[in-house]
Steps between C-alpha positions, in 0.01 A plus 500: 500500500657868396576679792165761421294262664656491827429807664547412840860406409549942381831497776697215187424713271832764595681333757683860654262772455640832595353860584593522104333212370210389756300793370568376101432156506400386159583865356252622691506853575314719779499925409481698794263767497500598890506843642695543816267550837773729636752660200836397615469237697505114395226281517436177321369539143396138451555172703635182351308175617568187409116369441458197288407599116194436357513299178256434224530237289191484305564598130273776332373619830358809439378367148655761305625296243289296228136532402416297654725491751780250437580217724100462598236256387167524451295269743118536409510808368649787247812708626584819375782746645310864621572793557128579642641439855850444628693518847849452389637645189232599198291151435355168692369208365082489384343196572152442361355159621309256315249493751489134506621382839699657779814487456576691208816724408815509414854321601860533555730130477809534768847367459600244681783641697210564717493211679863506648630663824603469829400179629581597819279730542090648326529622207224625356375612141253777507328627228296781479254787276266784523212458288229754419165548307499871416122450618414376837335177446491319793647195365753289615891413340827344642841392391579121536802260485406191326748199300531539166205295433317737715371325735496768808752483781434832687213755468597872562290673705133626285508910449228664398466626167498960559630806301802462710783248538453207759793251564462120440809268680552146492807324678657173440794360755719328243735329786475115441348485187680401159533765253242549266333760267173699612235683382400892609117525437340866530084366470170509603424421824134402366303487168428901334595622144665851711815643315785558745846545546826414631834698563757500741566132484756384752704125538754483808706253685450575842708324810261454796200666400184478294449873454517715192743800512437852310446436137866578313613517177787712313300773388425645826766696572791547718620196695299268233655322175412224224 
């Protein structure tokens, strides 16, 4: 597995940080833009802590790239990349359902590097999305981890469908089992023909915990990178 997915292992990745170099890890760089409380006298501009990286390793994530958006499947329905509603970047992916079962969407296949770890200790794969109807339906939609048959291994929790962004998570612990490919479903938690959509999609290798961590990717910023 590339050293990306380990980000609980960030202190291997430069093995004698300085002052110098702890604040440009990874060419990062940090512009200070601080006005001094008292002129003359030193204070700290910025401090340096050592907190353990957030990384994304879902492909595509804001689904800015492909029409539709590459690296997703159609599950039961028609996908289209929008730029009606987003929350990262300019588009998300539309998903119009059949309206023939629950269960319809839209899915993303892992690698299967995301099966190893630490067998030591829980590692967990956590995947997560904000979905939206631009309408305030009422209804119901979830991510989910299935095989790559997709038969369903672990249901996110059910948001309800609002003009605003609600968070779906689902968590897997990977530690003990063999490694294996998965699927990322973003669906319908029951049967309605609703159009709605996904952004902010979010895959992470987490060491003793189940929970999802800010959404990241490189186009954020300062501090973030592809």
């Amino acid at each position: 597995m590339p050293w990306s997915n380990f980000p609980y292992d960030w202190d291997s990745w430069e093995h004698d940080p300085s002052v110098r170099t702890s604040v440009a890890l990874h060419t990062q760089w940090a512009p200070v833009d601080v006005t001094l409380t008292t002129p003359g006298t030193a204070q700290d501009l910025f401090n340096i802590t050592p907190n353990i990286p957030t990384v994304n390793i879902a492909t595509n994530p804001s689904f800015e790239t492909g029409a539709p958006p590459t690296g997703y499947t159609a599950a039961g329905a028609t996908l289209a990349q929008s730029a009606t509603v987003a929350r990262n970047g300019t588009n998300s992916l539309r998903i119009t359902p059949n309206n023939a079962a629950a269960g319809e969407g839209a899915f993303w296949t892992s690698a299967d590097q995301l099966a190893s770890g630490i067998n030591s200790q829980q590692l967990y794969w956590v995947v997560s999305a904000y979905f939206n109807d631009n309408a305030g339906s009422g209804n119901g939609a979830r991510i989910v981890i299935a095989d790559t048959a997709g038969t369903t291994i672990v249901n996110g929790n059910t948001v309800t469908l609002a003009a605003a962004w609600n968070r779906s998570t689902a968590a897997l612990l990977l530690t003990g089992r063999t490694a294996a490919q998965y699927r990322v479903y973003f669906v319908t938690a029951t049967q309605f023909p609703t159009v709605f959509y996904v952004d902010s999609f979010q895959s992470e290798l987490l060491l003793g915990q189940g929970t999802a961590t800010d959404y990241v990717d490189g186009s954020l910023g300062v501090n973030q990178e592809w």
